């Protein structure tokens, strides 16, 4: 998307905002911070061209509050859900393995206090848990049972990358889930995604998907090729749910120099609010998930999303400046410009650096392994033969083979 189109979309979005807000309904939980946010209602966006609306802020259930010992603190979840519902934040996103299956059970228990048509419950099919096609049906039934529900409002094939997509095809996951949709057990069918824009294009064109979920934030916009993924979905007319808008919390607490730049521009705005507003400025975004672990996170988010104000051009410049300061602190200062490509030996240089930076920023080794292992063997760091042809093309002067050797060593 070029800059002119981006601005056009922002203007269209600004016009859309007032009509997509729903009527306010007061609520109180006695919490001081909620006094400030009392009566606020989060921005809603239409689902495609239908009358259905979805809150722009979605309640991610992957990092629920826990007690000492790691058990989910269900009473705090209950209060947070009550607060979220009052603010119109009624999209709850769980998955089979979140909190070892306890997230689904917890949300089933908490949400049964509300009329079934007053909230959206989203769940996901982990195809890598299946050993044969029948397991897809078994897992789906188990999820309905755990969540104490007759149907899911939104349902995704979970974490598709090249290899999980092959598994999904092998076990005919889409075919089974489409059948569930026809039977009314799924209302909207989509998939969540972690791979290249090229793989996304293949998957998105394979079926009639209702929506798609990708990782997107201002750091990954170029680094992780989120911009290209956004464009693939926008071109296909598939609305997006966004995960990792704060990149695992990294964008909620930037480096001191980057934080200083944001604070100078808006002393009262949290770093997280900048990140959410960046994502919310994109018109093809239907819902932004935030894994809220504490009630304060929810209150801060309600403030940011009621209503969500798209970034102005001046604010965008401030964010660019903060991003520049932050990126200087990254493990590899790769900008994903791809001037070093193609490597004659097939090494996927910017992709490797992107997922390595992501790992260093988030500390999430599981995610790193998953992304790294989805690369073809010839594309991995240990396939570099040290010919140094790439180095002369790198405007960041990165010593690419040495850095790849370091990463290959760490992968071991
Ligand atoms: S040094 Fe390594 S990454 Fe660079 S071109 Fe040669 S083989 Fe490819
Ligand atoms: S040329 Fe340098 S900055 Fe650009 S993608 Fe390659 S390694 Fe990254």
Tab-separated table of C-alpha atoms and ligand atoms in Angstrom:
chain	number	residue	atom	x	y	z
A	1	UNK	CA	0.000	0.000	0.000
A	2	UNK	CA	1.492	3.376	-0.965
A	3	UNK	CA	1.397	6.395	1.327
A	4	UNK	CA	-1.422	8.129	-0.614
A	5	UNK	CA	-3.646	5.046	-0.301
A	6	UNK	CA	-2.773	4.770	3.368
A	7	UNK	CA	-3.869	8.377	4.030
A	8	UNK	CA	-7.050	7.814	1.972
A	9	UNK	CA	-7.851	4.826	4.138
A	10	UNK	CA	-7.275	6.858	7.284
A	11	UNK	CA	-9.729	9.510	6.113
A	12	UNK	CA	-12.290	6.804	5.356
A	13	UNK	CA	-11.692	5.315	8.769
A	14	UNK	CA	-12.119	8.649	10.563
A	15	UNK	CA	-15.514	9.001	8.900
A	16	UNK	CA	-16.416	5.494	9.971
A	17	UNK	CA	-15.505	5.811	13.647
A	18	UNK	CA	-18.543	7.684	15.049
A	19	UNK	CA	-21.126	5.412	13.424
A	20	UNK	CA	-19.463	2.229	14.569
A	21	UNK	CA	-19.508	3.109	18.242
A	22	UNK	CA	-22.252	1.491	20.243
A	23	UNK	CA	-24.360	3.134	22.924
A	24	UNK	CA	-22.651	3.589	26.268
A	25	UNK	CA	-23.790	1.649	29.286
A	26	UNK	CA	-22.477	2.572	32.702
A	27	UNK	CA	-20.712	0.092	34.932
A	28	UNK	CA	-18.754	0.261	38.171
A	29	UNK	CA	-16.271	-2.039	39.819
A	30	UNK	CA	-15.108	0.252	42.571
A	31	UNK	CA	-11.586	0.353	41.122
A	32	UNK	CA	-10.052	3.866	41.090
A	33	UNK	CA	-8.648	3.519	37.575
A	34	UNK	CA	-12.032	2.457	36.254
A	35	UNK	CA	-13.536	5.742	37.551
A	36	UNK	CA	-11.609	7.422	34.755
A	37	UNK	CA	-12.818	4.961	32.143
A	38	UNK	CA	-16.356	4.670	33.499
A	39	UNK	CA	-18.971	4.692	30.755
A	40	UNK	CA	-16.446	4.430	27.927
A	41	UNK	CA	-17.292	2.180	24.999
A	42	UNK	CA	-14.650	0.726	22.720
A	43	UNK	CA	-14.742	1.442	18.990
A	44	UNK	CA	-16.441	-1.239	16.927
A	45	UNK	CA	-15.948	-2.118	13.291
A	46	UNK	CA	-18.323	-3.851	10.921
A	47	UNK	CA	-17.649	-7.428	9.932
A	48	UNK	CA	-17.154	-7.118	6.185
A	49	UNK	CA	-20.282	-5.525	4.697
A	50	UNK	CA	-22.687	-6.918	7.274
A	51	UNK	CA	-24.623	-5.346	10.137
A	52	UNK	CA	-22.520	-7.362	12.585
A	53	UNK	CA	-19.934	-5.317	14.482
A	54	UNK	CA	-16.822	-6.478	16.284
A	55	UNK	CA	-15.021	-4.577	19.074
A	56	UNK	CA	-11.674	-3.265	17.893
A	57	UNK	CA	-10.221	-4.403	21.229
A	58	UNK	CA	-10.330	-8.179	21.670
A	59	UNK	CA	-9.700	-9.937	24.986
A	60	UNK	CA	-6.829	-12.391	24.469
A	61	UNK	CA	-7.029	-15.347	26.860
A	62	UNK	CA	-3.467	-16.639	26.495
A	63	UNK	CA	-2.003	-14.710	29.428
A	64	UNK	CA	-4.809	-14.707	31.979
A	65	UNK	CA	-4.040	-13.619	35.552
A	66	UNK	CA	-2.668	-16.450	37.668
A	67	UNK	CA	-2.285	-17.252	41.357
A	68	UNK	CA	0.939	-18.358	43.015
A	69	UNK	CA	1.561	-21.802	41.559
A	70	UNK	CA	0.366	-20.847	38.086
A	71	UNK	CA	-3.357	-21.697	38.411
A	72	UNK	CA	-5.673	-19.227	36.639
A	73	UNK	CA	-7.068	-16.635	39.044
A	74	UNK	CA	-10.682	-17.141	37.959
A	75	UNK	CA	-12.140	-14.502	40.318
A	76	UNK	CA	-9.936	-11.793	38.778
A	77	UNK	CA	-10.859	-13.066	35.309
A	78	UNK	CA	-14.541	-12.807	36.269
A	79	UNK	CA	-14.104	-9.160	37.297
A	80	UNK	CA	-12.092	-8.336	34.194
A	81	UNK	CA	-14.674	-9.973	31.926
A	82	UNK	CA	-17.449	-8.015	33.646
A	83	UNK	CA	-15.518	-4.776	33.127
A	84	UNK	CA	-14.730	-5.662	29.494
A	85	UNK	CA	-18.369	-6.528	28.732
A	86	UNK	CA	-19.528	-3.192	30.156
A	87	UNK	CA	-17.113	-1.388	27.845
A	88	UNK	CA	-18.375	-3.377	24.829
A	89	UNK	CA	-15.141	-5.394	24.619
A	90	UNK	CA	-16.985	-8.668	24.047
A	91	UNK	CA	-14.609	-10.667	21.818
A	92	UNK	CA	-12.812	-13.424	23.776
A	93	UNK	CA	-10.013	-15.359	22.101
A	94	UNK	CA	-8.918	-18.679	23.570
A	95	UNK	CA	-7.150	-21.793	22.223
A	96	UNK	CA	-6.752	-25.487	22.933
A	97	UNK	CA	-3.333	-25.216	24.560
A	98	UNK	CA	-3.544	-21.832	26.326
A	99	UNK	CA	-2.791	-22.380	30.011
A	100	UNK	CA	-2.588	-26.121	29.213
A	101	UNK	CA	-6.291	-26.241	28.253
A	102	UNK	CA	-7.409	-24.307	31.344
A	103	UNK	CA	-8.043	-21.076	29.416
A	104	UNK	CA	-10.916	-22.736	27.506
A	105	UNK	CA	-12.363	-24.162	30.734
A	106	UNK	CA	-12.026	-20.839	32.555
A	107	UNK	CA	-13.693	-18.846	29.775
A	108	UNK	CA	-16.499	-21.424	29.535
A	109	UNK	CA	-17.099	-21.102	33.268
A	110	UNK	CA	-16.945	-17.284	33.350
A	111	UNK	CA	-18.901	-16.559	30.175
A	112	UNK	CA	-21.818	-18.840	31.035
A	113	UNK	CA	-23.050	-16.004	33.305
A	114	UNK	CA	-23.852	-13.947	30.175
A	115	UNK	CA	-26.490	-14.446	27.474
A	116	UNK	CA	-24.839	-16.458	24.706
A	117	UNK	CA	-25.548	-13.812	22.061
A	118	UNK	CA	-23.976	-11.007	24.113
A	119	UNK	CA	-20.354	-12.059	23.449
A	120	UNK	CA	-18.140	-13.600	20.793
A	121	UNK	CA	-16.160	-16.682	21.713
A	122	UNK	CA	-13.218	-17.586	19.476
A	123	UNK	CA	-11.275	-20.852	19.520
A	124	UNK	CA	-8.697	-22.551	17.320
A	125	UNK	CA	-7.835	-25.967	15.839
A	126	UNK	CA	-4.234	-27.051	16.561
A	127	UNK	CA	-3.693	-29.403	13.604
A	128	UNK	CA	-0.274	-30.466	14.919
A	129	UNK	CA	-2.022	-32.203	17.839
A	130	UNK	CA	-3.756	-34.551	15.385
A	131	UNK	CA	-2.312	-37.938	14.493
A	132	UNK	CA	-5.146	-38.830	12.116
A	133	UNK	CA	-8.149	-37.103	10.506
A	134	UNK	CA	-10.562	-38.250	13.256
A	135	UNK	CA	-8.562	-36.282	15.834
A	136	UNK	CA	-9.781	-33.021	14.296
A	137	UNK	CA	-13.375	-33.902	15.190
A	138	UNK	CA	-12.356	-35.223	18.615
A	139	UNK	CA	-10.507	-31.997	19.493
A	140	UNK	CA	-13.364	-29.824	18.234
A	141	UNK	CA	-15.924	-31.677	20.367
A	142	UNK	CA	-13.635	-31.426	23.376
A	143	UNK	CA	-13.355	-27.671	22.861
A	144	UNK	CA	-17.142	-27.203	22.733
A	145	UNK	CA	-17.382	-29.174	25.960
A	146	UNK	CA	-14.561	-27.310	27.738
A	147	UNK	CA	-16.064	-23.958	26.708
A	148	UNK	CA	-19.602	-25.052	27.701
A	149	UNK	CA	-20.970	-23.794	24.416
A	150	UNK	CA	-22.992	-25.072	21.458
A	151	UNK	CA	-21.020	-23.018	18.931
A	152	UNK	CA	-18.045	-20.736	18.340
A	153	UNK	CA	-18.639	-17.270	16.911
A	154	UNK	CA	-15.183	-17.190	15.334
A	155	UNK	CA	-12.992	-20.227	14.785
A	156	UNK	CA	-9.499	-20.521	13.319
A	157	UNK	CA	-7.182	-23.185	12.037
A	158	UNK	CA	-4.389	-22.390	14.473
A	159	UNK	CA	-0.897	-21.136	13.665
A	160	UNK	CA	-0.676	-22.002	9.993
A	161	UNK	CA	2.746	-22.002	8.417
A	162	UNK	CA	3.943	-24.122	5.508
A	163	UNK	CA	4.197	-27.348	7.507
A	164	UNK	CA	0.975	-26.879	9.530
A	165	UNK	CA	-0.826	-26.042	6.304
A	166	UNK	CA	0.310	-29.412	4.907
A	167	UNK	CA	-1.029	-31.109	8.038
A	168	UNK	CA	-4.330	-29.218	7.771
A	169	UNK	CA	-4.697	-30.462	4.193
A	170	UNK	CA	-3.687	-33.999	5.123
A	171	UNK	CA	-6.347	-34.184	7.837
A	172	UNK	CA	-8.933	-32.232	5.791
A	173	UNK	CA	-9.333	-29.710	8.604
A	174	UNK	CA	-10.943	-27.060	6.398
A	175	UNK	CA	-13.470	-29.556	5.045
A	176	UNK	CA	-14.480	-30.691	8.549
A	177	UNK	CA	-14.673	-27.137	9.899
A	178	UNK	CA	-16.723	-25.999	6.899
A	179	UNK	CA	-19.159	-28.774	7.722
A	180	UNK	CA	-19.305	-27.481	11.314
A	181	UNK	CA	-20.042	-24.033	9.913
A	182	UNK	CA	-22.927	-25.410	7.848
A	183	UNK	CA	-24.251	-27.120	10.978
A	184	UNK	CA	-24.104	-23.789	12.895
A	185	UNK	CA	-21.319	-24.848	15.270
A	186	UNK	CA	-19.004	-22.240	13.762
A	187	UNK	CA	-20.251	-18.816	12.655
A	188	UNK	CA	-17.075	-17.405	11.031
A	189	UNK	CA	-14.151	-19.514	9.867
A	190	UNK	CA	-10.587	-18.259	9.496
A	191	UNK	CA	-6.980	-19.121	10.290
A	192	UNK	CA	-4.111	-17.676	12.271
A	193	UNK	CA	-0.799	-17.362	10.532
A	194	UNK	CA	2.990	-17.281	11.063
A	195	UNK	CA	4.999	-17.437	7.872
A	196	UNK	CA	5.939	-15.439	4.789
A	197	UNK	CA	3.558	-13.295	2.695
A	198	UNK	CA	4.049	-15.820	-0.120
A	199	UNK	CA	2.696	-18.677	2.017
A	200	UNK	CA	-0.118	-16.421	3.237
A	201	UNK	CA	-1.140	-15.742	-0.342
A	202	UNK	CA	-1.299	-19.476	-1.114
A	203	UNK	CA	-3.466	-20.211	1.931
A	204	UNK	CA	-5.740	-17.208	1.548
A	205	UNK	CA	-6.462	-18.108	-2.072
A	206	UNK	CA	-7.154	-21.772	-1.290
A	207	UNK	CA	-10.573	-21.347	0.339
A	208	UNK	CA	-13.346	-18.916	1.162
A	209	UNK	CA	-12.021	-17.640	4.490
A	210	UNK	CA	-14.115	-15.231	6.564
A	211	UNK	CA	-11.120	-13.661	8.299
A	212	UNK	CA	-7.492	-14.178	9.101
A	213	UNK	CA	-5.260	-13.502	12.116
A	214	UNK	CA	-1.681	-12.276	11.728
A	215	UNK	CA	1.097	-10.830	13.850
A	216	UNK	CA	1.372	-7.106	13.261
A	217	UNK	CA	2.894	-4.164	15.114
A	218	UNK	CA	5.002	-1.146	14.214
A	219	UNK	CA	8.265	-2.979	14.846
A	220	UNK	CA	7.351	-5.982	12.716
A	221	UNK	CA	5.763	-3.837	9.992
A	222	UNK	CA	8.987	-4.119	7.950
A	223	UNK	CA	11.074	-6.435	10.130
A	224	UNK	CA	8.721	-9.397	10.008
A	225	UNK	CA	7.102	-8.439	6.666
A	226	UNK	CA	3.811	-7.663	8.405
A	227	UNK	CA	3.163	-4.845	5.932
A	228	UNK	CA	3.238	-7.324	3.044
A	229	UNK	CA	1.007	-9.739	4.941
A	230	UNK	CA	-1.444	-6.929	5.628
A	231	UNK	CA	-1.508	-6.095	1.925
A	232	UNK	CA	-2.079	-9.725	0.882
A	233	UNK	CA	-5.142	-9.915	3.149
A	234	UNK	CA	-6.425	-6.456	2.164
A	235	UNK	CA	-6.154	-7.294	-1.527
A	236	UNK	CA	-8.051	-10.550	-0.979
A	237	UNK	CA	-10.743	-8.627	0.946
A	238	UNK	CA	-10.176	-10.746	4.059
A	239	UNK	CA	-10.490	-8.748	7.322
A	240	UNK	CA	-7.784	-9.142	9.924
A	241	UNK	CA	-7.589	-9.950	13.586
A	242	UNK	CA	-4.226	-8.836	14.936
A	243	UNK	CA	-2.108	-10.702	17.457
A	244	UNK	CA	1.033	-9.433	19.164
A	245	UNK	CA	0.219	-5.722	18.730
A	246	UNK	CA	2.714	-5.115	21.560
A	247	UNK	CA	5.095	-7.798	20.354
A	248	UNK	CA	4.828	-9.889	23.485
A	249	UNK	CA	4.911	-6.767	25.708
A	250	UNK	CA	8.129	-5.384	24.212
A	251	UNK	CA	6.386	-2.305	22.791
A	252	UNK	CA	4.799	-1.539	26.150
A	253	UNK	CA	8.240	-0.860	27.644
A	254	UNK	CA	10.695	0.402	25.032
A	255	UNK	CA	14.308	1.397	25.574
A	256	UNK	CA	14.710	4.582	27.728
A	257	UNK	CA	15.621	6.828	24.760
A	258	UNK	CA	12.660	5.624	22.679
A	259	UNK	CA	10.316	6.029	25.671
A	260	UNK	CA	11.595	9.565	26.185
A	261	UNK	CA	10.648	10.507	22.601
A	262	UNK	CA	7.086	9.228	23.073
A	263	UNK	CA	6.701	10.836	26.509
A	264	UNK	CA	7.839	14.206	25.187
A	265	UNK	CA	5.136	14.104	22.503
A	266	UNK	CA	2.334	12.842	24.763
A	267	UNK	CA	3.223	12.775	28.476
A	268	UNK	CA	0.051	10.944	29.542
A	269	UNK	CA	-0.041	8.313	26.797
A	270	UNK	CA	1.353	4.871	27.561
A	271	UNK	CA	3.825	3.266	25.156
A	272	UNK	CA	1.209	0.537	24.634
A	273	UNK	CA	-1.360	3.086	23.445
A	274	UNK	CA	0.982	4.213	20.645
A	275	UNK	CA	1.354	0.615	19.497
A	276	UNK	CA	-2.402	-0.031	19.544
A	277	UNK	CA	-3.119	3.200	17.684
A	278	UNK	CA	-0.599	2.252	14.982
A	279	UNK	CA	-2.421	-1.029	14.371
A	280	UNK	CA	-5.878	0.502	14.756
A	281	UNK	CA	-5.066	3.093	12.080
A	282	UNK	CA	-5.161	0.309	9.490
A	283	UNK	CA	-8.656	0.043	8.016
A	284	UNK	CA	-8.586	-3.672	7.195
A	285	UNK	CA	-8.058	-4.478	10.870
A	286	UNK	CA	-11.261	-5.787	12.435
A	287	UNK	CA	-10.037	-6.621	15.936
A	288	UNK	CA	-6.790	-6.219	17.916
A	289	UNK	CA	-6.092	-8.855	20.534
A	290	UNK	CA	-4.503	-7.890	23.785
A	291	UNK	CA	-3.506	-10.514	26.324
A	292	UNK	CA	-4.483	-8.627	29.458
A	293	UNK	CA	-2.951	-10.094	32.571
A	294	UNK	CA	-3.943	-7.424	35.048
A	295	UNK	CA	-7.052	-5.207	35.479
A	296	UNK	CA	-4.849	-2.107	34.918
A	297	UNK	CA	-3.988	-3.383	31.428
A	298	UNK	CA	-7.677	-3.615	30.640
A	299	UNK	CA	-8.382	-0.095	31.957
A	300	UNK	CA	-5.509	1.397	29.958
A	301	UNK	CA	-6.705	-0.423	26.849
A	302	UNK	CA	-10.322	0.704	27.301
A	303	UNK	CA	-9.048	4.276	27.493
A	304	UNK	CA	-7.051	3.860	24.256
A	305	UNK	CA	-9.887	2.195	22.335
A	306	UNK	CA	-12.774	4.449	23.431
A	307	UNK	CA	-12.621	5.612	20.747
A	308	UNK	CA	-9.453	4.485	18.995
A	309	UNK	CA	-7.926	7.590	17.418
A	310	UNK	CA	-5.873	6.865	14.303
A	311	UNK	CA	-2.366	8.347	14.363
A	312	UNK	CA	-1.947	11.766	12.768
A	313	UNK	CA	0.911	12.398	10.338
A	314	UNK	CA	2.832	14.255	13.075
A	315	UNK	CA	2.339	11.398	15.535
A	316	UNK	CA	3.500	8.933	12.907
A	317	UNK	CA	6.747	10.910	12.609
A	318	UNK	CA	7.204	10.761	16.387
A	319	UNK	CA	6.665	7.008	16.331
A	320	UNK	CA	9.161	6.623	13.470
A	321	UNK	CA	11.713	8.530	15.545
A	322	UNK	CA	11.099	6.340	18.606
A	323	UNK	CA	11.298	3.233	16.436
A	324	UNK	CA	14.638	4.349	15.026
A	325	UNK	CA	16.007	4.851	18.537
A	326	UNK	CA	14.688	1.455	19.616
A	327	UNK	CA	15.975	-0.408	16.583
A	328	UNK	CA	19.510	0.687	17.347
A	329	UNK	CA	19.214	-1.618	20.351
A	330	UNK	CA	18.172	-4.681	18.348
A	331	UNK	CA	20.363	-7.781	18.229
A	332	UNK	CA	20.807	-7.392	14.430
A	333	UNK	CA	20.146	-3.948	12.889
A	334	UNK	CA	18.556	-5.539	9.797
A	335	UNK	CA	15.829	-3.449	8.154
A	336	UNK	CA	14.612	-6.291	5.890
A	337	UNK	CA	15.492	-4.203	2.816
A	338	UNK	CA	16.556	-7.416	1.008
A	339	UNK	CA	19.447	-5.775	-0.845
A	340	UNK	CA	21.527	-8.791	0.161
A	341	UNK	CA	19.176	-11.181	-1.587
A	342	UNK	CA	19.133	-13.595	-3.240
A	343	UNK	CA	21.860	-15.562	-1.561
A	344	UNK	CA	23.268	-17.963	-4.209
A	345	UNK	CA	23.069	-20.754	-1.631
A	346	UNK	CA	19.465	-20.114	-0.689
A	347	UNK	CA	20.014	-18.678	2.804
A	348	UNK	CA	16.994	-16.586	3.829
A	349	UNK	CA	19.043	-13.803	5.391
A	350	UNK	CA	16.430	-11.135	6.348
A	351	UNK	CA	13.935	-13.756	7.454
A	352	UNK	CA	16.460	-15.358	9.799
A	353	UNK	CA	17.454	-11.967	11.232
A	354	UNK	CA	13.789	-11.014	11.613
A	355	UNK	CA	12.847	-14.046	13.662
A	356	UNK	CA	16.101	-13.851	15.648
A	357	UNK	CA	15.413	-10.213	16.564
A	358	UNK	CA	11.897	-11.151	17.486
A	359	UNK	CA	13.208	-13.908	19.730
A	360	UNK	CA	15.733	-11.588	21.394
A	361	UNK	CA	13.030	-8.978	21.993
A	362	UNK	CA	10.386	-11.371	23.329
A	363	UNK	CA	12.487	-14.177	24.797
A	364	UNK	CA	9.987	-16.630	23.316
A	365	UNK	CA	12.138	-19.638	22.361
A	366	UNK	CA	9.154	-21.791	21.422
A	367	UNK	CA	8.048	-19.240	18.858
A	368	UNK	CA	11.608	-18.879	17.551
A	369	UNK	CA	11.942	-22.653	17.100
A	370	UNK	CA	8.587	-22.825	15.361
A	371	UNK	CA	9.480	-20.051	12.898
A	372	UNK	CA	13.059	-21.196	12.372
A	373	UNK	CA	12.109	-24.820	11.765
A	374	UNK	CA	9.524	-23.746	9.190
A	375	UNK	CA	12.405	-22.529	6.993
A	376	UNK	CA	13.657	-25.005	4.360
A	377	UNK	CA	16.999	-26.560	5.416
A	378	UNK	CA	18.832	-24.690	2.655
A	379	UNK	CA	17.424	-21.398	3.930
A	380	UNK	CA	18.752	-21.754	7.480
A	381	UNK	CA	21.765	-20.047	9.045
A	382	UNK	CA	24.006	-23.138	8.920
A	383	UNK	CA	23.684	-23.286	5.104
A	384	UNK	CA	25.820	-20.144	4.777
A	385	UNK	CA	29.191	-21.067	3.207
A	386	UNK	CA	30.767	-17.687	3.998
A	387	UNK	CA	31.263	-16.514	0.391
A	388	UNK	CA	30.567	-12.929	1.584
A	389	UNK	CA	28.767	-11.919	-1.621
A	390	UNK	CA	25.923	-10.500	0.463
A	391	UNK	CA	28.005	-8.286	2.756
A	392	UNK	CA	28.855	-5.625	0.155
A	393	UNK	CA	25.145	-5.042	-0.531
A	394	UNK	CA	24.085	-4.462	3.052
A	395	UNK	CA	23.484	-0.751	3.750
A	396	UNK	CA	23.550	-1.489	7.497
A	397	UNK	CA	27.066	-2.940	7.158
A	398	UNK	CA	26.017	-6.099	8.952
A	399	UNK	CA	28.673	-8.808	8.968
A	400	UNK	CA	26.117	-11.270	7.654
A	401	UNK	CA	28.084	-14.574	7.611
A	402	UNK	CA	29.463	-13.976	11.119
A	403	UNK	CA	26.013	-13.136	12.427
A	404	UNK	CA	24.537	-16.216	10.720
A	405	UNK	CA	27.267	-18.382	12.277
A	406	UNK	CA	26.377	-16.976	15.701
A	407	UNK	CA	22.691	-17.746	15.174
A	408	UNK	CA	23.468	-21.250	13.844
A	409	UNK	CA	25.486	-21.861	16.993
A	410	UNK	CA	22.610	-20.678	19.185
A	411	UNK	CA	20.136	-22.879	17.311
A	412	UNK	CA	22.242	-25.932	18.183
B	1	LIG	S1	27.960	-15.231	2.899
B	1	LIG	FE1	26.414	-16.745	3.353
B	1	LIG	S2	24.501	-15.660	3.319
B	1	LIG	FE2	25.990	-14.361	2.305
B	1	LIG	S3	25.750	-14.838	0.133
B	1	LIG	FE3	27.368	-16.153	0.941
B	1	LIG	S4	26.319	-18.050	1.547
B	1	LIG	FE4	24.755	-16.467	1.283
B	2	LIG	S1	20.904	-6.021	3.179
B	2	LIG	FE1	21.361	-5.961	5.361
B	2	LIG	S2	19.661	-4.791	6.241
B	2	LIG	FE2	19.035	-5.390	4.179
B	2	LIG	S3	17.944	-7.341	4.471
B	2	LIG	FE3	20.067	-7.869	4.052
B	2	LIG	S4	20.986	-8.044	6.076
B	2	LIG	FE4	19.095	-6.933	6.353
